[in-house]
PDB file of C-alpha atoms in Angstrom:
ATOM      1  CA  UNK A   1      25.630 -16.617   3.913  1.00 75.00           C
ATOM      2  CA  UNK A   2      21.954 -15.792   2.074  1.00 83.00           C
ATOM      3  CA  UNK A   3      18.692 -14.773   3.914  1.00 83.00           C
ATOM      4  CA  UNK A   4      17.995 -18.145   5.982  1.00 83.00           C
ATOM      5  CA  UNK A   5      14.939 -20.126   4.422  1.00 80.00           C
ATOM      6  CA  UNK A   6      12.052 -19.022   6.463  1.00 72.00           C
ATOM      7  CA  UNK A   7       8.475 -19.123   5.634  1.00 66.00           C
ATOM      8  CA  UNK A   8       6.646 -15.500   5.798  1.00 59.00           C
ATOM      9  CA  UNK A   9       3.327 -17.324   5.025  1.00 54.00           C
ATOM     10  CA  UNK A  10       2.877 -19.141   8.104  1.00 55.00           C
ATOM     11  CA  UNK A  11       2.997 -16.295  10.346  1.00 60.00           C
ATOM     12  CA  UNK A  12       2.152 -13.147   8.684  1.00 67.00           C
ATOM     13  CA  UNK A  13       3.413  -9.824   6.810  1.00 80.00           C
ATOM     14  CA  UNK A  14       2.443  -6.905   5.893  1.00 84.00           C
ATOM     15  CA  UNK A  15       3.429  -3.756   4.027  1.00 86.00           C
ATOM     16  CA  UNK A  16       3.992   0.231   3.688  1.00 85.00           C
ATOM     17  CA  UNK A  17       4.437   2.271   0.746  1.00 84.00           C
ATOM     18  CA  UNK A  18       5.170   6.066   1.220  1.00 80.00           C
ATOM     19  CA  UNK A  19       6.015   8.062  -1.546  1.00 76.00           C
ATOM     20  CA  UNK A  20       6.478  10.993   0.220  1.00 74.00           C
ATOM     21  CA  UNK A  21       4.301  13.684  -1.698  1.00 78.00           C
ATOM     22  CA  UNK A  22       4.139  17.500  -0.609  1.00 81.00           C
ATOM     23  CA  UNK A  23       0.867  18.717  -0.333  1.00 82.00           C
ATOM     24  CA  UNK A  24       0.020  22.198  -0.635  1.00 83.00           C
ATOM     25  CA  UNK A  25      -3.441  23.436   0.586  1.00 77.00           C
ATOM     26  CA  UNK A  26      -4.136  26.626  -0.118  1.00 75.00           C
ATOM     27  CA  UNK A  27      -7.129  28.971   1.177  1.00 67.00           C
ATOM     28  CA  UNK A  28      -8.947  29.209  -2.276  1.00 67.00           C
ATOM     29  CA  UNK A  29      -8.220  26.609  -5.187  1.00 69.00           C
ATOM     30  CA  UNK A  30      -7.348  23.045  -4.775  1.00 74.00           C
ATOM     31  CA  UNK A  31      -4.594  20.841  -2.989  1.00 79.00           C
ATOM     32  CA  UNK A  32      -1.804  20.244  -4.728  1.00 82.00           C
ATOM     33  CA  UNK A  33      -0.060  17.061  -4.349  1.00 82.00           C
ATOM     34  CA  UNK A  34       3.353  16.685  -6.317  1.00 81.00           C
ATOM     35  CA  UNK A  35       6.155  13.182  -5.590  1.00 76.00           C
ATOM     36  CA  UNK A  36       8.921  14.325  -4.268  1.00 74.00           C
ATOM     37  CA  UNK A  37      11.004  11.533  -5.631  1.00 71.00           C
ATOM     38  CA  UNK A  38      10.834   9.554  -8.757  1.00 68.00           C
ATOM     39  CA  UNK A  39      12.083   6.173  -6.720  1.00 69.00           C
ATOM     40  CA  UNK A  40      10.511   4.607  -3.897  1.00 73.00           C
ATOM     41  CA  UNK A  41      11.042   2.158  -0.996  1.00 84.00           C
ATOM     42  CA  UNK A  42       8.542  -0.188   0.616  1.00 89.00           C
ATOM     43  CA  UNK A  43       8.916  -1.437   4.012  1.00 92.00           C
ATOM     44  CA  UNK A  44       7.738  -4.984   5.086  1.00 91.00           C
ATOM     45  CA  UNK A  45       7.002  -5.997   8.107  1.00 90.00           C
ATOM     46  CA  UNK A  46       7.613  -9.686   8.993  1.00 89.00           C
ATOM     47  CA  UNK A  47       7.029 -11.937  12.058  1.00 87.00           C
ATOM     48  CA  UNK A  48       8.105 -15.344  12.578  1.00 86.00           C
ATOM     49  CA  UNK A  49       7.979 -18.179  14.952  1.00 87.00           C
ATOM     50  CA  UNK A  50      11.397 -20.042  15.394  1.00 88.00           C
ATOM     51  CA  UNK A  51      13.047 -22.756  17.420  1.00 89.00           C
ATOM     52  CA  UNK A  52      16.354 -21.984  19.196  1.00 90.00           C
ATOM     53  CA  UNK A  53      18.492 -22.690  16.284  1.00 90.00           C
ATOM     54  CA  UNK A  54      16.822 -20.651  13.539  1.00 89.00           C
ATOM     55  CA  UNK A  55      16.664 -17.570  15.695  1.00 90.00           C
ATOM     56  CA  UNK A  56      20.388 -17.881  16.324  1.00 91.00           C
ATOM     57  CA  UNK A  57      21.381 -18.260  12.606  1.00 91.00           C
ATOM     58  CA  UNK A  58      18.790 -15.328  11.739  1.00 91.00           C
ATOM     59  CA  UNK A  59      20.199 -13.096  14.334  1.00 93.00           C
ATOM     60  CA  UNK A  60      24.094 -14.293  12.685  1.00 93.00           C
ATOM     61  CA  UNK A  61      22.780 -12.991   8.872  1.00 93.00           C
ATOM     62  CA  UNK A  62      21.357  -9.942  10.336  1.00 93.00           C
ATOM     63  CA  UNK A  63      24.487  -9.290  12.542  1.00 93.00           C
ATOM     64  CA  UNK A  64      27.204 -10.872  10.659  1.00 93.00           C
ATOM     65  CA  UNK A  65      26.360 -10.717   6.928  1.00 92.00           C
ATOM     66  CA  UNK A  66      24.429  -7.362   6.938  1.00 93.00           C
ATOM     67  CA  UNK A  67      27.189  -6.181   9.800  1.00 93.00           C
ATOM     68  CA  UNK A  68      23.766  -5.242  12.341  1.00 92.00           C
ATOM     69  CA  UNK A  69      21.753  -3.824   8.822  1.00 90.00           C
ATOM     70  CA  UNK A  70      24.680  -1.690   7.519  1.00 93.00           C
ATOM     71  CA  UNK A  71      24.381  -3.557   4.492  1.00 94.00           C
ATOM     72  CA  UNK A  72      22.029  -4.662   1.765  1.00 93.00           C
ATOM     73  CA  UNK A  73      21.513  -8.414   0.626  1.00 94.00           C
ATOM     74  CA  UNK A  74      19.047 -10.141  -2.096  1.00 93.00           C
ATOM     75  CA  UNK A  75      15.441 -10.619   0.232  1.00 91.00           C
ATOM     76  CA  UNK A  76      12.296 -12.252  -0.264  1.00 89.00           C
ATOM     77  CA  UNK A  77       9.198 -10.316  -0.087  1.00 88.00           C
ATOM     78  CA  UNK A  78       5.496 -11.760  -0.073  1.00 86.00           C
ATOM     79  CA  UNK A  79       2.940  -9.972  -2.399  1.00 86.00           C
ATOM     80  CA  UNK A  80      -0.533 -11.574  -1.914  1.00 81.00           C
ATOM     81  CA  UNK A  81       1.327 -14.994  -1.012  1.00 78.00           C
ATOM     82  CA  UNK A  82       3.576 -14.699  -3.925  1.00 83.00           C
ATOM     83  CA  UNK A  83       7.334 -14.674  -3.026  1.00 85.00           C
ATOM     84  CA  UNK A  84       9.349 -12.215  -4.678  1.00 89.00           C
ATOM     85  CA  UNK A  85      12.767 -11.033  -4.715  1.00 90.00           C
ATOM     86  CA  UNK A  86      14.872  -7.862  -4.259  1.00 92.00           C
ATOM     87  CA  UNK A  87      17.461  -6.000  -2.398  1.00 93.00           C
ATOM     88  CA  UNK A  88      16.432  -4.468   0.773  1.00 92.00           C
ATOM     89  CA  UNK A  89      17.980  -3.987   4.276  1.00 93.00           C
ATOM     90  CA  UNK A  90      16.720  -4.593   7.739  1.00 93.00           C
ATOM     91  CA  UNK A  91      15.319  -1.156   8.916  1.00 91.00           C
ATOM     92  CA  UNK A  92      17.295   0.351  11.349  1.00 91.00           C
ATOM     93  CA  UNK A  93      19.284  -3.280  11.696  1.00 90.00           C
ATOM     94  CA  UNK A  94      16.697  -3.897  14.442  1.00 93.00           C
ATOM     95  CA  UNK A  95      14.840  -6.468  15.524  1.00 94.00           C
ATOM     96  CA  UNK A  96      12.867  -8.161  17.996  1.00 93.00           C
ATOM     97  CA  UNK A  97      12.445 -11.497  20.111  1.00 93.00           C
ATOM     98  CA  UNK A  98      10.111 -12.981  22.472  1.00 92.00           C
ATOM     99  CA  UNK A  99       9.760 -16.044  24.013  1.00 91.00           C
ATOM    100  CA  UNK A 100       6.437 -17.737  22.797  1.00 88.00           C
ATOM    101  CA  UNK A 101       6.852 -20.829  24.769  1.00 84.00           C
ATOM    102  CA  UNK A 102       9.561 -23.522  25.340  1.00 84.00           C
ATOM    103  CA  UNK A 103      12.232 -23.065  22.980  1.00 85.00           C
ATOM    104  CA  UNK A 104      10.219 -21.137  20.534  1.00 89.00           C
ATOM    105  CA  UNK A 105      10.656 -17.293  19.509  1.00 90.00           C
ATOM    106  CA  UNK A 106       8.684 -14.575  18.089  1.00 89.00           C
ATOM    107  CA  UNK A 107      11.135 -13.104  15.916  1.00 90.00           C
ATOM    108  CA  UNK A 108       9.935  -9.814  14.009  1.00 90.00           C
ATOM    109  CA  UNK A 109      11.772  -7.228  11.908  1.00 91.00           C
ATOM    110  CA  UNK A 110      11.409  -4.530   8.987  1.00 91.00           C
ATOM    111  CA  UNK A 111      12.714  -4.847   5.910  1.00 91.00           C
ATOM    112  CA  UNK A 112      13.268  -2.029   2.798  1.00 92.00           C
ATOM    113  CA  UNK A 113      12.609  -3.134  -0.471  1.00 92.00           C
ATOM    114  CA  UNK A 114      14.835  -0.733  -2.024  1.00 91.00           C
ATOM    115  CA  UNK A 115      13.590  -0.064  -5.764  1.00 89.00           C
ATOM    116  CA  UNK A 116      10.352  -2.434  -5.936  1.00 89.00           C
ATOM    117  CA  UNK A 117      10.270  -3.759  -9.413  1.00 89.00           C
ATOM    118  CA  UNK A 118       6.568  -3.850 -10.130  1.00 89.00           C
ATOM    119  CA  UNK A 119       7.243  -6.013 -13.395  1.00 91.00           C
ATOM    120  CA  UNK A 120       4.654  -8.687 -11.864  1.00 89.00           C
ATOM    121  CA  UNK A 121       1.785  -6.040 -10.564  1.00 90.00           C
ATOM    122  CA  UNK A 122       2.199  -4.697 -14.095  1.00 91.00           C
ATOM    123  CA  UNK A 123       1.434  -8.324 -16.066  1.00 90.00           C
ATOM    124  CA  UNK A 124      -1.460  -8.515 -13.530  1.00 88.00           C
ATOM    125  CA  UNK A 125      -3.061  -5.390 -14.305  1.00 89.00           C
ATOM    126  CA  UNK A 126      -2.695  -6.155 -18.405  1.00 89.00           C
ATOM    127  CA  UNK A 127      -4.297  -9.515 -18.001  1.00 85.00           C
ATOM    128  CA  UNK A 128      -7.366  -7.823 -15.466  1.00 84.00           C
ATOM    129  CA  UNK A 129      -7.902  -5.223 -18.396  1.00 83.00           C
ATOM    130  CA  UNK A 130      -7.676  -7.134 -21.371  1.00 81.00           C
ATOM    131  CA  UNK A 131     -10.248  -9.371 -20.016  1.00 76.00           C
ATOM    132  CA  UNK A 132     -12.313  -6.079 -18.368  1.00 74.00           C
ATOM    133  CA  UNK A 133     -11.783  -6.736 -15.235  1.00 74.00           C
ATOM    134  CA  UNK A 134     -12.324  -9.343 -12.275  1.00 73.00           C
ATOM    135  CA  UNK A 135     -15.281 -10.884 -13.081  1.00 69.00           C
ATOM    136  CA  UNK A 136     -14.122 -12.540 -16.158  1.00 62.00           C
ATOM    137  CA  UNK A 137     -10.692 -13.076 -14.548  1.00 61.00           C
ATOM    138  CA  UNK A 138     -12.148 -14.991 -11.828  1.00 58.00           C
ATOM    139  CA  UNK A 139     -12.781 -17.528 -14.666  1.00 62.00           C
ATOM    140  CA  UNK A 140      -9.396 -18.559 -14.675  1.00 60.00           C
ATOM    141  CA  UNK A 141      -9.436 -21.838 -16.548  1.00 66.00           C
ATOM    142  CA  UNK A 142     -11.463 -20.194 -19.561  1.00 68.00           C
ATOM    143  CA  UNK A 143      -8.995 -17.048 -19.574  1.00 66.00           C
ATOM    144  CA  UNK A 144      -5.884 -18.997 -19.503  1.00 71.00           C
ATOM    145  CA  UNK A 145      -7.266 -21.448 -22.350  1.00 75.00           C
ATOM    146  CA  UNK A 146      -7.839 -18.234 -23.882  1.00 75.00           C
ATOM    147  CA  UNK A 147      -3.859 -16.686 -23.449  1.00 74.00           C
ATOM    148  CA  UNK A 148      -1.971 -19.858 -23.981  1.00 79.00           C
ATOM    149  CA  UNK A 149      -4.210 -21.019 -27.458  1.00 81.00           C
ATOM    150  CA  UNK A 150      -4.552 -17.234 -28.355  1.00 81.00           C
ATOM    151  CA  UNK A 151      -0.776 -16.019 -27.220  1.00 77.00           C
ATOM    152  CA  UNK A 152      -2.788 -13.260 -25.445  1.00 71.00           C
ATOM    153  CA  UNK A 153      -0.664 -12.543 -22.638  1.00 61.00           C
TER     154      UNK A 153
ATOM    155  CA  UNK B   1     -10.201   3.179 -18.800  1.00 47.00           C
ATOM    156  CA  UNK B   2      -8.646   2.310 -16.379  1.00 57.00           C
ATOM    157  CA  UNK B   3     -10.138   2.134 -13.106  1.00 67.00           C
ATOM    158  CA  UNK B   4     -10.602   0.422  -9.292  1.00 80.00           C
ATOM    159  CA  UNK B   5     -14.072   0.193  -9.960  1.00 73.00           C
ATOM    160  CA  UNK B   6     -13.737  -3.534 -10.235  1.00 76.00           C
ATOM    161  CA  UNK B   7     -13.510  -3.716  -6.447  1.00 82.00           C
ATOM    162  CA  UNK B   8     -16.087  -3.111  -3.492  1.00 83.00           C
ATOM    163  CA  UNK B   9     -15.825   0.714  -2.895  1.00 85.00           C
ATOM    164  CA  UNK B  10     -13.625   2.239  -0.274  1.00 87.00           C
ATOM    165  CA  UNK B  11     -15.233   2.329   3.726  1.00 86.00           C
ATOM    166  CA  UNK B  12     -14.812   5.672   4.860  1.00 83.00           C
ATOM    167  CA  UNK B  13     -14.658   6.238   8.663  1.00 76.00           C
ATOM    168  CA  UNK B  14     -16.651   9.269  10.190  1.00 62.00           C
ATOM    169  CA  UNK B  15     -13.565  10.758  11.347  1.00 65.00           C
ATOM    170  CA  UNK B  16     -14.076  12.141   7.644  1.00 63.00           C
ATOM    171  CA  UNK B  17     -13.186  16.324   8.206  1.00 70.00           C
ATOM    172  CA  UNK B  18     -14.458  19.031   6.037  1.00 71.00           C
ATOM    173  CA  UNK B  19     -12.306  22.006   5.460  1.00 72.00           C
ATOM    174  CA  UNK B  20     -13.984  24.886   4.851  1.00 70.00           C
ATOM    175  CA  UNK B  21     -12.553  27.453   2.771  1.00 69.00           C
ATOM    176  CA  UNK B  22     -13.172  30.392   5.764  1.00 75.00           C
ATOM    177  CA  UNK B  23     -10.600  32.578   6.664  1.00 77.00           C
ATOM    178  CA  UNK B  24     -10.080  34.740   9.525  1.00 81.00           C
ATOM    179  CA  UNK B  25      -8.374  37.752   9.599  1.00 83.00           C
ATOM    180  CA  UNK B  26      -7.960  40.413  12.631  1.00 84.00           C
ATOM    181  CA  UNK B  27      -7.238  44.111  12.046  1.00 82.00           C
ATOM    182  CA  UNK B  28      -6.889  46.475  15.163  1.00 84.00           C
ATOM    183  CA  UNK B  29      -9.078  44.320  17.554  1.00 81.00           C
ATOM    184  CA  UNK B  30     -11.521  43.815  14.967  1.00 86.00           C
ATOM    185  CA  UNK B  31     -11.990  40.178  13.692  1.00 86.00           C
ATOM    186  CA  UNK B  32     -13.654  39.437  10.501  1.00 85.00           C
ATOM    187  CA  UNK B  33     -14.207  36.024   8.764  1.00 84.00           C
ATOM    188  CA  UNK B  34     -15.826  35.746   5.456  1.00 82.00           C
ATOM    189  CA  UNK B  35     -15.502  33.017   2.848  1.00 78.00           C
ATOM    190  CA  UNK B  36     -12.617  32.780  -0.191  1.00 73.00           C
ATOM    191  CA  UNK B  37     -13.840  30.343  -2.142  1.00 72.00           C
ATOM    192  CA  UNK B  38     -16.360  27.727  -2.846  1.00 72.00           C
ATOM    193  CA  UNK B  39     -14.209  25.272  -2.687  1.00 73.00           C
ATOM    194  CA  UNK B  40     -13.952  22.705   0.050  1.00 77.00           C
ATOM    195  CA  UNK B  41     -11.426  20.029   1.143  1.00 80.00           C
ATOM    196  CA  UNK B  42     -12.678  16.809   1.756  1.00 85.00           C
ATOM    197  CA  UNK B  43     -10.757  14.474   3.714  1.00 87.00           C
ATOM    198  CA  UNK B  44     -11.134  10.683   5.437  1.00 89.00           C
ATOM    199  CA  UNK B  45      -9.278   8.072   6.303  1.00 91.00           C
ATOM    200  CA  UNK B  46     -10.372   4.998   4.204  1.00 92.00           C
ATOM    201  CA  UNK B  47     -10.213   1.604   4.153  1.00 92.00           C
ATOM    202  CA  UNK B  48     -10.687  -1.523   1.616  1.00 92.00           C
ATOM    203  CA  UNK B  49     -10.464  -5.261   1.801  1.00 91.00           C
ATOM    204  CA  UNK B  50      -8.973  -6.896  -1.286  1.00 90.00           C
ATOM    205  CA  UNK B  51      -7.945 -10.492  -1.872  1.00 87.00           C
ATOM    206  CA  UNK B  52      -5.631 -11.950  -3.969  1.00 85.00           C
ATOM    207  CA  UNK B  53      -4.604 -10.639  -7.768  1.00 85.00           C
ATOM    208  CA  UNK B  54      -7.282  -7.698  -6.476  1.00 88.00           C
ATOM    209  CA  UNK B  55      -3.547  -6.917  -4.500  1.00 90.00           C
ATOM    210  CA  UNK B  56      -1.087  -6.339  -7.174  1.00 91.00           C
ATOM    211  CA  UNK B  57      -3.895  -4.481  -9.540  1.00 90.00           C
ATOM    212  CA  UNK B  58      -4.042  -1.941  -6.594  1.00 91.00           C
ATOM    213  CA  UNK B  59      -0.798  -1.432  -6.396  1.00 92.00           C
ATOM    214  CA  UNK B  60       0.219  -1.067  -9.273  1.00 92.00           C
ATOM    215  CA  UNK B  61      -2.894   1.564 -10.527  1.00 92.00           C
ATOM    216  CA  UNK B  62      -1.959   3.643  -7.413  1.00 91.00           C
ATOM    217  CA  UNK B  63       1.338   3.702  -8.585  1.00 89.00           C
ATOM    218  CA  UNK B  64       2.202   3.388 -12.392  1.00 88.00           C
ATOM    219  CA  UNK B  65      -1.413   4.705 -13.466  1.00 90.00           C
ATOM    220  CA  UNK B  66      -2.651   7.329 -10.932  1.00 88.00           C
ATOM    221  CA  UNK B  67       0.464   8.018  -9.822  1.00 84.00           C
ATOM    222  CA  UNK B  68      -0.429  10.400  -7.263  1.00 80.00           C
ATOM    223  CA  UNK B  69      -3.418  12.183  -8.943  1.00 86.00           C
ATOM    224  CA  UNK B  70      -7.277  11.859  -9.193  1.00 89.00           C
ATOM    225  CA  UNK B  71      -9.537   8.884 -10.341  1.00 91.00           C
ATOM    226  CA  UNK B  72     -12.808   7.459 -10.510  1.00 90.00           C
ATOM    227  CA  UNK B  73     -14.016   5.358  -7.937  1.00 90.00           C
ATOM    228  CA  UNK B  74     -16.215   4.364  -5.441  1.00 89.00           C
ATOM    229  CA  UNK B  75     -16.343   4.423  -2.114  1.00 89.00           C
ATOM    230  CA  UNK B  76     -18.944   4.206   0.841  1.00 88.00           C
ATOM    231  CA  UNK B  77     -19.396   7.096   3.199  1.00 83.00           C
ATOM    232  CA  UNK B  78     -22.211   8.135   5.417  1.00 81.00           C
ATOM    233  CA  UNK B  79     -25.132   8.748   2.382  1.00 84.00           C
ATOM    234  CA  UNK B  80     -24.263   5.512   0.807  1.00 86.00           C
ATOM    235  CA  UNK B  81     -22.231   4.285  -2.131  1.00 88.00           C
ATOM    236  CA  UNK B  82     -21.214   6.980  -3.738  1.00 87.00           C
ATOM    237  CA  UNK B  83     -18.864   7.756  -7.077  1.00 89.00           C
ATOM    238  CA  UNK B  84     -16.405  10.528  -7.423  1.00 88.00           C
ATOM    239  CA  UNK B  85     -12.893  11.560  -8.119  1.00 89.00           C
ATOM    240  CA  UNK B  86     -10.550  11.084  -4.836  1.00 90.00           C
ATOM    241  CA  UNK B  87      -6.821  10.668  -4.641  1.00 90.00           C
ATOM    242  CA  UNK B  88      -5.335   9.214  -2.065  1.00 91.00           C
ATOM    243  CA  UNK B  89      -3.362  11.248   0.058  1.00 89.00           C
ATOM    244  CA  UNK B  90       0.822  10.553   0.522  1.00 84.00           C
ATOM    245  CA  UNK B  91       0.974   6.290   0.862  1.00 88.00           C
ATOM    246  CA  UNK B  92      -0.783   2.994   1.881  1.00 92.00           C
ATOM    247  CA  UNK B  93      -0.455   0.477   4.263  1.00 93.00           C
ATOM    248  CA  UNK B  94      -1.687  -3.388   3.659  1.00 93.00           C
ATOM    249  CA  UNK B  95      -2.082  -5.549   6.400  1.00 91.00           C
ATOM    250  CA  UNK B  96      -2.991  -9.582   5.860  1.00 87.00           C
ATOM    251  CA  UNK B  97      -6.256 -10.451   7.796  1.00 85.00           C
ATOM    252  CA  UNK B  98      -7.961 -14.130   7.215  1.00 81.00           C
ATOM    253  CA  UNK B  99      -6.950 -14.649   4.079  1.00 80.00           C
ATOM    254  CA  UNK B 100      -7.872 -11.239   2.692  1.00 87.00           C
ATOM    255  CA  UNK B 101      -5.695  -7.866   2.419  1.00 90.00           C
ATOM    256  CA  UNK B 102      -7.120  -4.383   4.217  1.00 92.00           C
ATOM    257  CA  UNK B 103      -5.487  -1.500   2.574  1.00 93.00           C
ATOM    258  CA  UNK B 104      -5.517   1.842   5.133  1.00 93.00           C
ATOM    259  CA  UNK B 105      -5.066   5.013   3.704  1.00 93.00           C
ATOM    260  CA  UNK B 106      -6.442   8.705   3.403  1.00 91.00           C
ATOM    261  CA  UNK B 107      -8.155  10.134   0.863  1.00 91.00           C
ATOM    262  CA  UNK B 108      -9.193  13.646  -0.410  1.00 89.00           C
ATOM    263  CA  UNK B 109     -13.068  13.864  -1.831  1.00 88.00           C
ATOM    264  CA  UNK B 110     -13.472  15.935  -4.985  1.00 84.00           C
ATOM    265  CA  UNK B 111     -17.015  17.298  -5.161  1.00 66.00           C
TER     266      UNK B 111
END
């Protein structure tokens, strides 16, 4: 069984990243601020609406396939209402449901992202720079005339 | 260079706290507190509402490019918009509101 095909979209997401630095303030001199670890998780937060059926199969991946969020599976993640993909867990393999209304449930959860791959953010950030910044970017049509008859991406 | 100053500049709250750099000392019921340094830590908690590829650009200058240290932006504070190095302090959250993206975070002011 793979993650069930829900829809983040519709109802919402949002997420955390902590890299965990160590500050160090000291009485004279500045704050120092070092990462304590090269590799980094992000949690999402999700929240859906589902019928009586979806909830049950959702609850039988989380409980069944990820035996209660022991284990890790291949899980869509929303950036700016892009889907992406990785391998995350369900924090704590714990979730949440509430009745909304006749046979409808408010089913929300955290997931890990274990290892974001920032491959996408990073072609983003080259195509902002290369055409200095938003402003000209908002001109989509002209800059991607520009990249596919100029092979600029 | 690179930069967020593409974006509308960070809203910083007024819980914004100075640190001054005063230290107090006690020695045989005497207390004495004098100053160390010029230096001062500037802290607030911050806020900015970006919409969509503004998203991933964030993300992946706070990561890949800052990574953790000092750059110029802008941000918004009780004189006004002003520019200076900040940093932001440990993570971020983001949080999807109408269509747009708030990011919530603190930040350390460099004079």
């Amino acid at each position: 069984m793979t993650f069930p095909a829900v829809d983040f979209t519709i109802q919402g997401y949002g997420w955390e990243f902590d890299p965990a630095y160590v500050r160090t303030e000291f009485a004279s001199g500045n704050t120092r601020q070092r990462k304590l670890m090269r590799k980094n998780n992000d949690v999402f937060s999700c929240r859906h609406v589902f019928t009586d059926a979806e909830a049950l199969t959702m609850e039988t991946y989380i409980n069944t396939t990820l035996d209660k969020g022991s284990l890790t599976d291949t899980m869509p993640y929303y950036i700016s209402e892009v889907e992406f993909t990785g391998t995350g867990q369900i924090l704590d393999g714990s979730y949440n449901i509430q009745m909304v209304n006749n046979d409808l449930w408010e089913f929300t959860y955290n997931i890990e992202i274990i290892d974001r791959d920032l491959t996408g953010e990073g072609n983003v950030y080259a195509v902002v720079n290369a055409y200095s910044g938003f402003d000209n970017a908002y001109n989509i049509f002209a800059s991607l005339e520009d990249m596919v008859n100029n092979n600029t991406l | 260079m690179s930069t967020l100053s593409y974006f509308d500049p960070w809203l910083i709250s007024y819980n914004q706290s100075v640190r001054n750099p005063v230290r107090r000392t006690e020695n045989i019921g005497k207390k004495t507190q004098g100053k160390n340094s010029h230096r001062e830590i500037v802290t607030a908690s911050a806020s900015r509402v970006l919409i969509g590829a503004q998203v991933p650009y964030f993300e992946y200058f706070i990561r890949e490019v800052a990574d953790g240290g000092k750059f110029t932006d802008y941000y918004a504070d009780g004189s006004g918009v002003q520019q200076g190095e900040i940093r932001i302090i440990g993570g971020y959250r983001i949080s999807p509101s109408n269509g747009h993206f708030v990011i919530d975070c603190d930040i350390e002011v460099f004079a």
